[in-house]
């Protein structure tokens, strides 16, 4: 990693960790940048911010409680949740409700109560690069990314609002395992409840060009 | 890891790797079980199968091509894609089209052409535990999981069908970055294109119980 990256310099030797995962492993800011590069492809500010939001929410969950997660946007935030909590897309413990707010909720599986953490616009005033990035006011400039990450780091937990919340009851239901049927068109298996033909073979729900090989 | 786990025994010292990631790192079957435990929480057969499917698809992509991914179910498969390719939920290069087939497609970002890999029911006949699991015929039994994983391992690439495909043009478009507005109700930022009030404050799209703290 280049020495010139201002986010890599340890400005304060005893700075607190940036975040921790559900197993209790802590990550310094630099370590979490590296983890984000590995998983997400580049050190996206949204994932770095998301890690702090997950950290704040997990610190408020009672010890030992099994929890699920909701992100209110699919942009960046789901990767912070997947890297730091047991909740992933594929295990069903993380959902995205696409309402476009930069917020996430962790809630107990047994009673739906939990914590919502959000980026609070009222708290962005002292952080101009963060504000520009958050509102998408200025085009992304690679040479400004270091400055933005530096600001996010220095702000620590001061960008975020926290709320005690409860999710709607349907978010506490497990998805039932569907019985499968064979589609008479493609001869593949699909959830029998979808109807007589699988959704992949219906013209309104497929994503492939027919005969497009 | 317990010695009694039959999937851990290296039955054949020179067995080929189970899969490789987009950086070329190979994983033995046991190593990928461990990675799945770490990320997904438990060694789900669907993720182990998904890894072989990703491996087959990546091997058919031209070298150096930038690709996106589609999973046809949110169950397990997205985690195999996220662990082995550059595509994640948060970076937008992986989508789920919820048509419920156990299939995934990797396709070139520039022309939409790629490879679809699916579990082919016609090829499951010699693998009874895999068939029971795939159709959800018998209730899950923990003591049968080892047998199922053993079968999946022994079947290697014989459970899967492969197709050359092309995705619909809209799957090659980048999601535009939305300008953000402040919601007059919650005072949070949201995509301005969603209307005068954010979707979180509309009663039909929220996921939280109002006053539910």
PDB file of C-alpha atoms in Angstrom, chain B residues 30-204:
ATOM      1  CA  UNK B  30     -12.319 -28.987   2.723  1.00  0.00           C
ATOM      2  CA  UNK B  31     -10.940 -25.476   2.373  1.00  0.00           C
ATOM      3  CA  UNK B  32     -14.121 -24.323   0.689  1.00  0.00           C
ATOM      4  CA  UNK B  33     -16.236 -25.965   3.420  1.00  0.00           C
ATOM      5  CA  UNK B  34     -14.260 -23.884   5.932  1.00  0.00           C
ATOM      6  CA  UNK B  35     -14.697 -20.680   3.916  1.00  0.00           C
ATOM      7  CA  UNK B  36     -18.433 -21.357   3.728  1.00  0.00           C
ATOM      8  CA  UNK B  37     -18.624 -21.920   7.491  1.00  0.00           C
ATOM      9  CA  UNK B  38     -16.869 -18.573   8.026  1.00  0.00           C
ATOM     10  CA  UNK B  39     -19.036 -16.515   5.675  1.00  0.00           C
ATOM     11  CA  UNK B  40     -22.379 -18.305   5.443  1.00  0.00           C
ATOM     12  CA  UNK B  41     -22.434 -19.681   8.999  1.00  0.00           C
ATOM     13  CA  UNK B  42     -22.565 -23.402   8.173  1.00  0.00           C
ATOM     14  CA  UNK B  43     -21.402 -25.644   5.291  1.00  0.00           C
ATOM     15  CA  UNK B  44     -24.631 -25.345   3.311  1.00  0.00           C
ATOM     16  CA  UNK B  45     -24.783 -27.851   0.418  1.00  0.00           C
ATOM     17  CA  UNK B  46     -26.190 -25.094  -1.785  1.00  0.00           C
ATOM     18  CA  UNK B  47     -23.074 -22.952  -1.377  1.00  0.00           C
ATOM     19  CA  UNK B  48     -20.747 -25.926  -1.995  1.00  0.00           C
ATOM     20  CA  UNK B  49     -22.667 -26.768  -5.170  1.00  0.00           C
ATOM     21  CA  UNK B  50     -22.695 -23.088  -6.089  1.00  0.00           C
ATOM     22  CA  UNK B  51     -18.906 -22.957  -5.889  1.00  0.00           C
ATOM     23  CA  UNK B  52     -18.605 -25.725  -8.478  1.00  0.00           C
ATOM     24  CA  UNK B  53     -21.133 -23.903 -10.675  1.00  0.00           C
ATOM     25  CA  UNK B  54     -19.161 -20.638 -10.431  1.00  0.00           C
ATOM     26  CA  UNK B  55     -15.969 -22.541 -11.197  1.00  0.00           C
ATOM     27  CA  UNK B  56     -17.486 -24.086 -14.341  1.00  0.00           C
ATOM     28  CA  UNK B  57     -18.809 -20.703 -15.507  1.00  0.00           C
ATOM     29  CA  UNK B  58     -15.569 -18.804 -14.818  1.00  0.00           C
ATOM     30  CA  UNK B  59     -13.535 -21.420 -16.683  1.00  0.00           C
ATOM     31  CA  UNK B  60     -15.582 -20.655 -19.787  1.00  0.00           C
ATOM     32  CA  UNK B  61     -15.205 -16.856 -19.618  1.00  0.00           C
ATOM     33  CA  UNK B  62     -12.539 -15.442 -21.939  1.00  0.00           C
ATOM     34  CA  UNK B  63      -9.454 -14.433 -19.980  1.00  0.00           C
ATOM     35  CA  UNK B  64      -9.475 -10.858 -18.718  1.00  0.00           C
ATOM     36  CA  UNK B  65     -13.132 -10.174 -19.488  1.00  0.00           C
ATOM     37  CA  UNK B  66     -14.952  -8.059 -16.894  1.00  0.00           C
ATOM     38  CA  UNK B  67     -18.166  -9.811 -15.970  1.00  0.00           C
ATOM     39  CA  UNK B  68     -21.350  -9.401 -13.956  1.00  0.00           C
ATOM     40  CA  UNK B  69     -23.417 -12.171 -12.370  1.00  0.00           C
ATOM     41  CA  UNK B  70     -27.054 -13.180 -12.021  1.00  0.00           C
ATOM     42  CA  UNK B  71     -28.380 -15.809  -9.620  1.00  0.00           C
ATOM     43  CA  UNK B  72     -31.863 -17.186 -10.281  1.00  0.00           C
ATOM     44  CA  UNK B  73     -32.496 -17.736  -6.576  1.00  0.00           C
ATOM     45  CA  UNK B  74     -31.415 -15.885  -3.424  1.00  0.00           C
ATOM     46  CA  UNK B  75     -30.914 -19.185  -1.610  1.00  0.00           C
ATOM     47  CA  UNK B  76     -27.234 -20.012  -1.052  1.00  0.00           C
ATOM     48  CA  UNK B  77     -26.022 -19.317  -4.608  1.00  0.00           C
ATOM     49  CA  UNK B  78     -25.290 -15.596  -4.080  1.00  0.00           C
ATOM     50  CA  UNK B  79     -22.785 -16.471  -1.365  1.00  0.00           C
ATOM     51  CA  UNK B  80     -20.785 -18.757  -3.686  1.00  0.00           C
ATOM     52  CA  UNK B  81     -20.683 -15.941  -6.245  1.00  0.00           C
ATOM     53  CA  UNK B  82     -19.639 -13.365  -3.656  1.00  0.00           C
ATOM     54  CA  UNK B  83     -16.880 -15.605  -2.268  1.00  0.00           C
ATOM     55  CA  UNK B  84     -15.308 -16.509  -5.613  1.00  0.00           C
ATOM     56  CA  UNK B  85     -15.919 -13.626  -8.038  1.00  0.00           C
ATOM     57  CA  UNK B  86     -15.546  -9.813  -7.867  1.00  0.00           C
ATOM     58  CA  UNK B  87     -19.364  -9.555  -7.859  1.00  0.00           C
ATOM     59  CA  UNK B  88     -21.128  -8.656  -4.586  1.00  0.00           C
ATOM     60  CA  UNK B  89     -24.513  -7.340  -3.509  1.00  0.00           C
ATOM     61  CA  UNK B  90     -23.020  -4.034  -2.410  1.00  0.00           C
ATOM     62  CA  UNK B  91     -20.992  -3.297  -5.544  1.00  0.00           C
ATOM     63  CA  UNK B  92     -23.942  -3.992  -7.839  1.00  0.00           C
ATOM     64  CA  UNK B  93     -22.203  -6.548 -10.047  1.00  0.00           C
ATOM     65  CA  UNK B  94     -24.384  -9.379  -8.720  1.00  0.00           C
ATOM     66  CA  UNK B  95     -28.168  -9.433  -9.074  1.00  0.00           C
ATOM     67  CA  UNK B  96     -30.784 -11.951  -8.066  1.00  0.00           C
ATOM     68  CA  UNK B  97     -33.625 -12.541 -10.514  1.00  0.00           C
ATOM     69  CA  UNK B  98     -36.050 -14.383  -8.231  1.00  0.00           C
ATOM     70  CA  UNK B  99     -37.322 -17.056 -10.575  1.00  0.00           C
ATOM     71  CA  UNK B 100     -36.373 -19.870  -8.200  1.00  0.00           C
ATOM     72  CA  UNK B 101     -34.235 -22.047 -10.479  1.00  0.00           C
ATOM     73  CA  UNK B 102     -30.948 -23.282  -9.120  1.00  0.00           C
ATOM     74  CA  UNK B 103     -28.864 -21.544 -11.755  1.00  0.00           C
ATOM     75  CA  UNK B 104     -26.404 -18.723 -12.247  1.00  0.00           C
ATOM     76  CA  UNK B 105     -25.097 -16.736 -15.193  1.00  0.00           C
ATOM     77  CA  UNK B 106     -21.810 -14.901 -15.594  1.00  0.00           C
ATOM     78  CA  UNK B 107     -21.791 -12.503 -18.542  1.00  0.00           C
ATOM     79  CA  UNK B 108     -19.405  -9.979 -20.077  1.00  0.00           C
ATOM     80  CA  UNK B 109     -20.194  -6.406 -19.055  1.00  0.00           C
ATOM     81  CA  UNK B 110     -19.537  -5.134 -22.575  1.00  0.00           C
ATOM     82  CA  UNK B 111     -21.731  -7.429 -24.693  1.00  0.00           C
ATOM     83  CA  UNK B 112     -23.955  -9.419 -22.301  1.00  0.00           C
ATOM     84  CA  UNK B 113     -22.732 -12.768 -23.567  1.00  0.00           C
ATOM     85  CA  UNK B 114     -21.826 -15.429 -21.074  1.00  0.00           C
ATOM     86  CA  UNK B 115     -22.417 -18.811 -19.533  1.00  0.00           C
ATOM     87  CA  UNK B 116     -25.367 -20.128 -17.561  1.00  0.00           C
ATOM     88  CA  UNK B 117     -24.802 -23.117 -15.259  1.00  0.00           C
ATOM     89  CA  UNK B 118     -27.742 -24.946 -13.686  1.00  0.00           C
ATOM     90  CA  UNK B 119     -28.461 -28.045 -11.632  1.00  0.00           C
ATOM     91  CA  UNK B 120     -29.853 -30.486 -14.162  1.00  0.00           C
ATOM     92  CA  UNK B 121     -32.552 -32.729 -12.636  1.00  0.00           C
ATOM     93  CA  UNK B 122     -31.906 -35.358 -15.322  1.00  0.00           C
ATOM     94  CA  UNK B 123     -28.364 -35.790 -14.006  1.00  0.00           C
ATOM     95  CA  UNK B 124     -29.293 -36.300 -10.339  1.00  0.00           C
ATOM     96  CA  UNK B 125     -30.506 -39.901 -10.719  1.00  0.00           C
ATOM     97  CA  UNK B 126     -27.332 -41.620  -9.400  1.00  0.00           C
ATOM     98  CA  UNK B 127     -27.204 -39.310  -6.350  1.00  0.00           C
ATOM     99  CA  UNK B 128     -30.110 -40.068  -3.981  1.00  0.00           C
ATOM    100  CA  UNK B 129     -29.142 -37.763  -1.099  1.00  0.00           C
ATOM    101  CA  UNK B 130     -28.624 -34.880  -3.519  1.00  0.00           C
ATOM    102  CA  UNK B 131     -31.974 -35.595  -5.121  1.00  0.00           C
ATOM    103  CA  UNK B 132     -33.758 -35.643  -1.742  1.00  0.00           C
ATOM    104  CA  UNK B 133     -32.096 -32.374  -0.750  1.00  0.00           C
ATOM    105  CA  UNK B 134     -32.746 -30.697  -4.105  1.00  0.00           C
ATOM    106  CA  UNK B 135     -36.457 -31.510  -4.206  1.00  0.00           C
ATOM    107  CA  UNK B 136     -36.939 -30.961  -0.474  1.00  0.00           C
ATOM    108  CA  UNK B 137     -38.578 -34.397  -0.366  1.00  0.00           C
ATOM    109  CA  UNK B 138     -37.244 -35.447   3.010  1.00  0.00           C
ATOM    110  CA  UNK B 139     -36.870 -33.214   6.049  1.00  0.00           C
ATOM    111  CA  UNK B 140     -33.318 -32.016   6.657  1.00  0.00           C
ATOM    112  CA  UNK B 141     -31.420 -34.343   8.959  1.00  0.00           C
ATOM    113  CA  UNK B 142     -28.129 -33.194  10.340  1.00  0.00           C
ATOM    114  CA  UNK B 143     -26.762 -36.748  10.408  1.00  0.00           C
ATOM    115  CA  UNK B 144     -27.340 -36.988   6.655  1.00  0.00           C
ATOM    116  CA  UNK B 145     -25.450 -33.809   5.799  1.00  0.00           C
ATOM    117  CA  UNK B 146     -22.081 -35.548   5.666  1.00  0.00           C
ATOM    118  CA  UNK B 147     -23.457 -38.142   3.261  1.00  0.00           C
ATOM    119  CA  UNK B 148     -24.954 -35.402   1.081  1.00  0.00           C
ATOM    120  CA  UNK B 149     -21.706 -33.420   0.990  1.00  0.00           C
ATOM    121  CA  UNK B 150     -19.792 -36.608   0.190  1.00  0.00           C
ATOM    122  CA  UNK B 151     -22.094 -37.241  -2.773  1.00  0.00           C
ATOM    123  CA  UNK B 152     -21.785 -33.672  -4.038  1.00  0.00           C
ATOM    124  CA  UNK B 153     -18.017 -33.998  -3.827  1.00  0.00           C
ATOM    125  CA  UNK B 154     -17.902 -37.325  -5.638  1.00  0.00           C
ATOM    126  CA  UNK B 155     -20.218 -36.103  -8.392  1.00  0.00           C
ATOM    127  CA  UNK B 156     -17.696 -33.360  -9.249  1.00  0.00           C
ATOM    128  CA  UNK B 157     -19.125 -31.527 -12.308  1.00  0.00           C
ATOM    129  CA  UNK B 158     -21.668 -34.206 -13.253  1.00  0.00           C
ATOM    130  CA  UNK B 159     -24.749 -32.516 -11.681  1.00  0.00           C
ATOM    131  CA  UNK B 160     -24.742 -29.466 -13.903  1.00  0.00           C
ATOM    132  CA  UNK B 161     -25.868 -28.295 -17.300  1.00  0.00           C
ATOM    133  CA  UNK B 162     -24.110 -25.490 -19.166  1.00  0.00           C
ATOM    134  CA  UNK B 163     -25.513 -23.047 -21.750  1.00  0.00           C
ATOM    135  CA  UNK B 164     -24.138 -20.160 -23.784  1.00  0.00           C
ATOM    136  CA  UNK B 165     -26.501 -17.233 -23.171  1.00  0.00           C
ATOM    137  CA  UNK B 166     -27.002 -13.521 -23.669  1.00  0.00           C
ATOM    138  CA  UNK B 167     -28.728 -11.277 -21.119  1.00  0.00           C
ATOM    139  CA  UNK B 168     -31.365  -8.682 -21.888  1.00  0.00           C
ATOM    140  CA  UNK B 169     -29.863  -5.256 -22.710  1.00  0.00           C
ATOM    141  CA  UNK B 170     -31.118  -3.659 -19.481  1.00  0.00           C
ATOM    142  CA  UNK B 171     -28.751  -5.928 -17.536  1.00  0.00           C
ATOM    143  CA  UNK B 172     -25.826  -4.147 -19.159  1.00  0.00           C
ATOM    144  CA  UNK B 173     -26.872  -0.678 -18.011  1.00  0.00           C
ATOM    145  CA  UNK B 174     -25.235   0.885 -14.994  1.00  0.00           C
ATOM    146  CA  UNK B 175     -27.586   2.083 -12.315  1.00  0.00           C
ATOM    147  CA  UNK B 176     -27.416   5.871 -12.485  1.00  0.00           C
ATOM    148  CA  UNK B 177     -26.469   7.620  -9.266  1.00  0.00           C
ATOM    149  CA  UNK B 178     -29.588   9.319  -7.988  1.00  0.00           C
ATOM    150  CA  UNK B 179     -29.517  12.877  -6.752  1.00  0.00           C
ATOM    151  CA  UNK B 180     -30.689  12.972  -3.180  1.00  0.00           C
ATOM    152  CA  UNK B 181     -33.309  15.062  -1.470  1.00  0.00           C
ATOM    153  CA  UNK B 182     -34.207  15.477   2.197  1.00  0.00           C
ATOM    154  CA  UNK B 183     -37.479  13.817   3.178  1.00  0.00           C
ATOM    155  CA  UNK B 184     -39.796  16.353   4.868  1.00  0.00           C
ATOM    156  CA  UNK B 185     -40.979  13.675   7.311  1.00  0.00           C
ATOM    157  CA  UNK B 186     -37.888  11.803   8.555  1.00  0.00           C
ATOM    158  CA  UNK B 187     -35.326  14.487   7.564  1.00  0.00           C
ATOM    159  CA  UNK B 188     -33.119  11.805   6.029  1.00  0.00           C
ATOM    160  CA  UNK B 189     -31.713  11.788   2.502  1.00  0.00           C
ATOM    161  CA  UNK B 190     -33.324   9.602  -0.192  1.00  0.00           C
ATOM    162  CA  UNK B 191     -33.256   9.331  -4.009  1.00  0.00           C
ATOM    163  CA  UNK B 192     -35.108  12.402  -5.279  1.00  0.00           C
ATOM    164  CA  UNK B 193     -36.727  10.323  -8.027  1.00  0.00           C
ATOM    165  CA  UNK B 194     -38.775   8.385  -5.446  1.00  0.00           C
ATOM    166  CA  UNK B 195     -41.215  11.295  -5.066  1.00  0.00           C
ATOM    167  CA  UNK B 196     -41.911  14.069  -2.564  1.00  0.00           C
ATOM    168  CA  UNK B 197     -41.627  11.778   0.496  1.00  0.00           C
ATOM    169  CA  UNK B 198     -39.151   8.919   0.964  1.00  0.00           C
ATOM    170  CA  UNK B 199     -40.437   5.359   0.653  1.00  0.00           C
ATOM    171  CA  UNK B 200     -39.552   4.681   4.284  1.00  0.00           C
ATOM    172  CA  UNK B 201     -42.175   7.221   5.377  1.00  0.00           C
ATOM    173  CA  UNK B 202     -44.885   5.853   3.074  1.00  0.00           C
ATOM    174  CA  UNK B 203     -47.025   3.319   4.863  1.00  0.00           C
ATOM    175  CA  UNK B 204     -46.981   0.839   1.965  1.00  0.00           C
TER     176      UNK B 204
END
